Coordinates of C-alpha atoms in Angstrom, one line a residue:
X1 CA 101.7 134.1 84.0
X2 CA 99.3 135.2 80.9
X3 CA 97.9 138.9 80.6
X4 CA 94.2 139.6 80.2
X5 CA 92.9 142.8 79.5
X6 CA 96.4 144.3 80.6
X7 CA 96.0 142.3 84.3
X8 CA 98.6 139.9 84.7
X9 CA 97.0 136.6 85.7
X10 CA 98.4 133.9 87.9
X11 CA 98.3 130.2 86.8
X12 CA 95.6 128.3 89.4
X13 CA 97.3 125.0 88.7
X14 CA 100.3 122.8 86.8
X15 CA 100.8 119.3 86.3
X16 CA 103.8 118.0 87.2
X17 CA 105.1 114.6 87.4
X18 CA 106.5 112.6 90.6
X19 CA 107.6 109.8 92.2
X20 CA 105.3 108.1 94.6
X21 CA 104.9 105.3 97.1
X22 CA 101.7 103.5 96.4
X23 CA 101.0 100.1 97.2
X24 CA 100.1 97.9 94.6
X25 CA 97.9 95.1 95.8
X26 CA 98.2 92.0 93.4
X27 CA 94.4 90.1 93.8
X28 CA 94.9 86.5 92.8
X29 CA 91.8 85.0 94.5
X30 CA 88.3 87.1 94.2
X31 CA 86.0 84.3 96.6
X32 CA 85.1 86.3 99.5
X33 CA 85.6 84.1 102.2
X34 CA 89.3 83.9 101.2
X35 CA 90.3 87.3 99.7
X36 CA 88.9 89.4 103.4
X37 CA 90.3 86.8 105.6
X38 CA 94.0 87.0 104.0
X39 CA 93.7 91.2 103.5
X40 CA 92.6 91.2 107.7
X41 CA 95.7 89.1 108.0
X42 CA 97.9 91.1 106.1
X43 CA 97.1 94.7 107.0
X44 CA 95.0 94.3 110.2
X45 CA 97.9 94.6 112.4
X46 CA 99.3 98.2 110.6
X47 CA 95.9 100.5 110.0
X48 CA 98.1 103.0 112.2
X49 CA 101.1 103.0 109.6
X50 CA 98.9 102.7 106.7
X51 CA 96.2 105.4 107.7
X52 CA 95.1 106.8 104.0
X53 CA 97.6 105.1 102.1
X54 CA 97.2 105.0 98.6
X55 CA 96.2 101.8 96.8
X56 CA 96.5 100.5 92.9
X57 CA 94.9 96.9 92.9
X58 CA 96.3 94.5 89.9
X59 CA 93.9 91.9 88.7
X60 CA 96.6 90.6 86.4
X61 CA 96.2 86.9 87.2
X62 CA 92.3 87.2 87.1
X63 CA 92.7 88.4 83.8
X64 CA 94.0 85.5 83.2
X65 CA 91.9 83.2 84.7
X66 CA 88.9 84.9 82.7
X67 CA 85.4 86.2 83.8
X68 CA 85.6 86.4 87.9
X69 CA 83.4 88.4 90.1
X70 CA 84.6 91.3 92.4
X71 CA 82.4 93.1 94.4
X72 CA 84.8 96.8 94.3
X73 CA 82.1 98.4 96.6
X74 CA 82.7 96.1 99.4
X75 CA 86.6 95.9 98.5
X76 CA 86.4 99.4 98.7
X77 CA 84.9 99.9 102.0
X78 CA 87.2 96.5 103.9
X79 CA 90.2 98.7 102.4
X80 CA 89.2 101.8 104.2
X81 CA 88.7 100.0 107.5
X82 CA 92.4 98.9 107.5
X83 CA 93.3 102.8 106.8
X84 CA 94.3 102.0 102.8
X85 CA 92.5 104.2 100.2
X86 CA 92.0 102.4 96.6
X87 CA 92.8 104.9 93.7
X88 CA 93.0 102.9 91.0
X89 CA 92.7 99.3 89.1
X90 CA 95.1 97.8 86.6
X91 CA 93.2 94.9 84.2
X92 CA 92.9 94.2 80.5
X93 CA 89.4 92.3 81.4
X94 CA 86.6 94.3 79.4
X95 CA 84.1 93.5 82.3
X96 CA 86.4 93.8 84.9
X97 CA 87.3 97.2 83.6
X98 CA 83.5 98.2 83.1
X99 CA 82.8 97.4 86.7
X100 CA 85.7 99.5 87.9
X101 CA 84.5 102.7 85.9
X102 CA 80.6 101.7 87.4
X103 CA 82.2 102.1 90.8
X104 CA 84.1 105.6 90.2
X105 CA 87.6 104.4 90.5
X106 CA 90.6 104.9 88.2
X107 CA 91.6 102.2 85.7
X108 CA 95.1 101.7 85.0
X109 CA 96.8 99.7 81.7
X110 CA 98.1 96.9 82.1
X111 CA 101.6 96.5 83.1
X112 CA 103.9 94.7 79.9
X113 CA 104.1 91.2 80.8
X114 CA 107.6 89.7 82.6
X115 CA 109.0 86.5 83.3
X116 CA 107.6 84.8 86.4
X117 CA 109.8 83.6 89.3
X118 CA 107.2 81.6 91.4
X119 CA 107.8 78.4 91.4
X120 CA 105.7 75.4 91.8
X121 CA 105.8 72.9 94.5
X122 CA 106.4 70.0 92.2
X123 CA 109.3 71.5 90.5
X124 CA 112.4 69.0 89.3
X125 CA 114.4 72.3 90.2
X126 CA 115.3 72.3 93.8
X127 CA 114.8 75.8 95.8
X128 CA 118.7 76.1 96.7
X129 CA 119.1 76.2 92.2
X130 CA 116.4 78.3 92.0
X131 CA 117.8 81.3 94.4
X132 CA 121.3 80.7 92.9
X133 CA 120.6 81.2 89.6
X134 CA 117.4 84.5 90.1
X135 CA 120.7 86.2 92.6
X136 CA 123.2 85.2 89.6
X137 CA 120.6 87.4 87.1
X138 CA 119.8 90.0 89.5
X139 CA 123.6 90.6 89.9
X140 CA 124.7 90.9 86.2
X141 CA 121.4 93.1 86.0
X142 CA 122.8 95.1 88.5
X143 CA 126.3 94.7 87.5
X144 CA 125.1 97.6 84.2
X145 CA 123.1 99.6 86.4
X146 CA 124.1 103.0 88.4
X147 CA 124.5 102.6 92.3
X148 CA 123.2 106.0 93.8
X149 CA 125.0 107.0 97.0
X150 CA 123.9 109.9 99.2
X151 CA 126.3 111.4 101.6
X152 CA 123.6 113.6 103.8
X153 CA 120.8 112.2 106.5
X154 CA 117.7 111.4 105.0
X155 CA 115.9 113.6 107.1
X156 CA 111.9 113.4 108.1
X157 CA 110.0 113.8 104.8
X158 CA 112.2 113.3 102.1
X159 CA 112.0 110.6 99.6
X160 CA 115.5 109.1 97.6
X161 CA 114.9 107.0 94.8
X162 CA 117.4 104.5 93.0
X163 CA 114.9 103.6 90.3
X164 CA 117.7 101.0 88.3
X165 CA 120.5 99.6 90.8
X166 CA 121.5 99.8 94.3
X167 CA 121.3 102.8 97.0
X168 CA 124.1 103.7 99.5
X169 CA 123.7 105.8 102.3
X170 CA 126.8 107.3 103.7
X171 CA 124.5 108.2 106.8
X172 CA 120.8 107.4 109.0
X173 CA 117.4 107.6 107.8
X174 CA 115.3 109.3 110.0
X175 CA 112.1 108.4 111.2
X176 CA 109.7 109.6 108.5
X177 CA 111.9 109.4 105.7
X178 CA 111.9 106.9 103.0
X179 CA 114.5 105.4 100.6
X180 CA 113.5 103.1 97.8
X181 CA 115.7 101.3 95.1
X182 CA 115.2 98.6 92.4
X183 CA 118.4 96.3 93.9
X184 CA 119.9 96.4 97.3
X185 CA 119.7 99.1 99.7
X186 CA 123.1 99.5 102.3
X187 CA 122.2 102.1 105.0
X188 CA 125.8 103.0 107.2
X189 CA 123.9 105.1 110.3
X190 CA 120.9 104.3 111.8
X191 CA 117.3 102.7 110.0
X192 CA 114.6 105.0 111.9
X193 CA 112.1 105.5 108.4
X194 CA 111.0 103.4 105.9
X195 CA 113.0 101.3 103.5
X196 CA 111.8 99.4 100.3
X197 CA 114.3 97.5 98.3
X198 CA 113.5 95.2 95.3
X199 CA 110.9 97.6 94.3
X200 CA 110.7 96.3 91.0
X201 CA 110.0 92.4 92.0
X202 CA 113.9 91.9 92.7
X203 CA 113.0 89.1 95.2
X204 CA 116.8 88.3 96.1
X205 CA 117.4 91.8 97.0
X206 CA 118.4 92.9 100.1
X207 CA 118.5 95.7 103.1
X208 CA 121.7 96.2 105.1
X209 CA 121.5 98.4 107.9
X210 CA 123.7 99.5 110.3
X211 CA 121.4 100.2 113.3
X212 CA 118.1 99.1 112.6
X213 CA 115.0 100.6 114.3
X214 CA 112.7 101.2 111.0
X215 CA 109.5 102.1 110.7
X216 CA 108.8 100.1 107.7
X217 CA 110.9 97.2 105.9
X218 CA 110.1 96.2 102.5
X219 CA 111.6 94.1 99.9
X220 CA 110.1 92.9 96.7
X221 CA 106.4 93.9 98.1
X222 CA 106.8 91.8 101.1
X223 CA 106.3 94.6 104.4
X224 CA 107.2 94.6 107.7
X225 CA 106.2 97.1 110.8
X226 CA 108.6 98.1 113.2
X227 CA 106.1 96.6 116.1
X228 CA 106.7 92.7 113.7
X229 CA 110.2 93.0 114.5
X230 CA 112.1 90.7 116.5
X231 CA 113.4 92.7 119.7
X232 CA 117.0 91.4 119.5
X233 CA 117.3 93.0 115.5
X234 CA 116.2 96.6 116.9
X235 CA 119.1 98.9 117.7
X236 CA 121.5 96.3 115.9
X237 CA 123.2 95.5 113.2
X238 CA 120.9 93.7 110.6
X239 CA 120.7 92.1 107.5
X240 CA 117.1 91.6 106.0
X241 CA 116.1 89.4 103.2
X242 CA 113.6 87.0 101.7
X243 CA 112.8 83.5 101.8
X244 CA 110.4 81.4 101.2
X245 CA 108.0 84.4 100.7
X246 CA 108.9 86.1 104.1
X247 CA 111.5 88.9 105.8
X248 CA 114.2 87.4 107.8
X249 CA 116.0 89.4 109.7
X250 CA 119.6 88.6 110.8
X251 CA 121.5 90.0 113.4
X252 CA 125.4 90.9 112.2
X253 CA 126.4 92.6 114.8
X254 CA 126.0 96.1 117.3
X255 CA 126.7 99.9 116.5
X256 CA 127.1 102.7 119.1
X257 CA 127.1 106.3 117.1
X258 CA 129.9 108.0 118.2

């Protein structure tokens, strides 16, 4: 509070910082006729779950491949349809980044540069040396960083956050709750909200839940909707995973809450 003329005068705002769930939508191809296609395939089927959900597009490898073409307008408008609100754009390409100021959105800085772990097709290194060796990393990453474990519910809108390691939950996540960690996430009650492991690229993370009926699975930016799940996994024990560039969801066993 500040005094003016002997009034004491409330603040009308602050600025404080936060942590927030945004998807980040990685563009590698800008030609029409495949980008729309492949974003109707991949949210088309969730505009209930995603209804005005923030948005940060990354144009990182078309930065790379030089001078492309994106019509942010239209891009704009196909993202609304599917209930996902663009905020902002992360490039480093001078035109890229004028076209994004033309069209009134946010521009972002580039993201420091990190080892890639795609791996081509024609690789001498098979698949099976490939996992063994980014799980062997991930783990002595991992090995240095805190584990957060939380003893309460996760009840219907709170957040919990393991920014560096792995997050335990010594109890459920209710429906409309969300827990999010860099590594693995181990959930000993039921999976009713949202859970997003790997949220750093972690790709061999994992999600173990006790009883799984979640709204949202995620690991590594790979998604899946509770109505995309497999009928035997819900109410069971599950592990889920990612291979090949999908979830997998394996069944471990049942739980009955006493």
């Amino acid at each position: 509070m500040r005094q003016n003329n002997g009034e004491v005068v409330s603040p009308a705002l602050e600025v404080k910082g936060s942590v927030l769930t945004i998807i980040t939508l990685h563009i590698m191809e800008t030609q029409p006729d495949r980008l729309y296609p492949q974003l109707e395939k991949k949210f088309g089927k969730a505009q209930a779950f995603f209804k005005n959900a923030p948005v940060i597009l990354d144009l990182e490898e078309i930065d790379k491949k030089g001078k492309a073409e994106l019509d942010f307008g239209l891009l704009v408008n196909t993202l609304r349809e599917f209930g996902l609100v663009l905020v902002g754009v992360r490039s480093s390409d001078a035109f890229l980044c004028e076209r994004v100021v033309e069209a009134g959105l946010g521009l972002l800085p580039p993201v420091k540069s990190r080892s890639s772990k795609i791996v081509q097709d024609d690789t001498e290194e098979s698949e099976t040396q490939s996992e063994s060796r980014d799980r062997k990393t991930a783990n002595e990453s991992r090995s240095v960083a805190p584990t957060k474990v939380i003893n309460q519910p996760v009840r219907s809108g709170q957040q919990v956050f393991a920014p560096e390691g792995d997050l335990v939950i010594l109890s459920s996540v209710n429906a409309g709750a969300e827990v999010l960690a860099a590594g693995n996430i181990h959930i000993y009650g039921a999976l009713r909200g949202r859970a997003l492991a790997g949220i750093n690229g972690d790709s061999t993370s994992r999600i173990f839940s006790l009883q799984s009926d979640p709204e949202l699975i995620a690991i590594a930016g790979e998604y899946m909707v509770n109505e995309s799940l497999d009928q035997n996994v819900l109410n069971h024990s599950a592990v889920f995973s990612l291979s090949d560039g999908s979830l997998k969801a394996q069944v471990v066993g049942s739980f009955t809450p006493t």
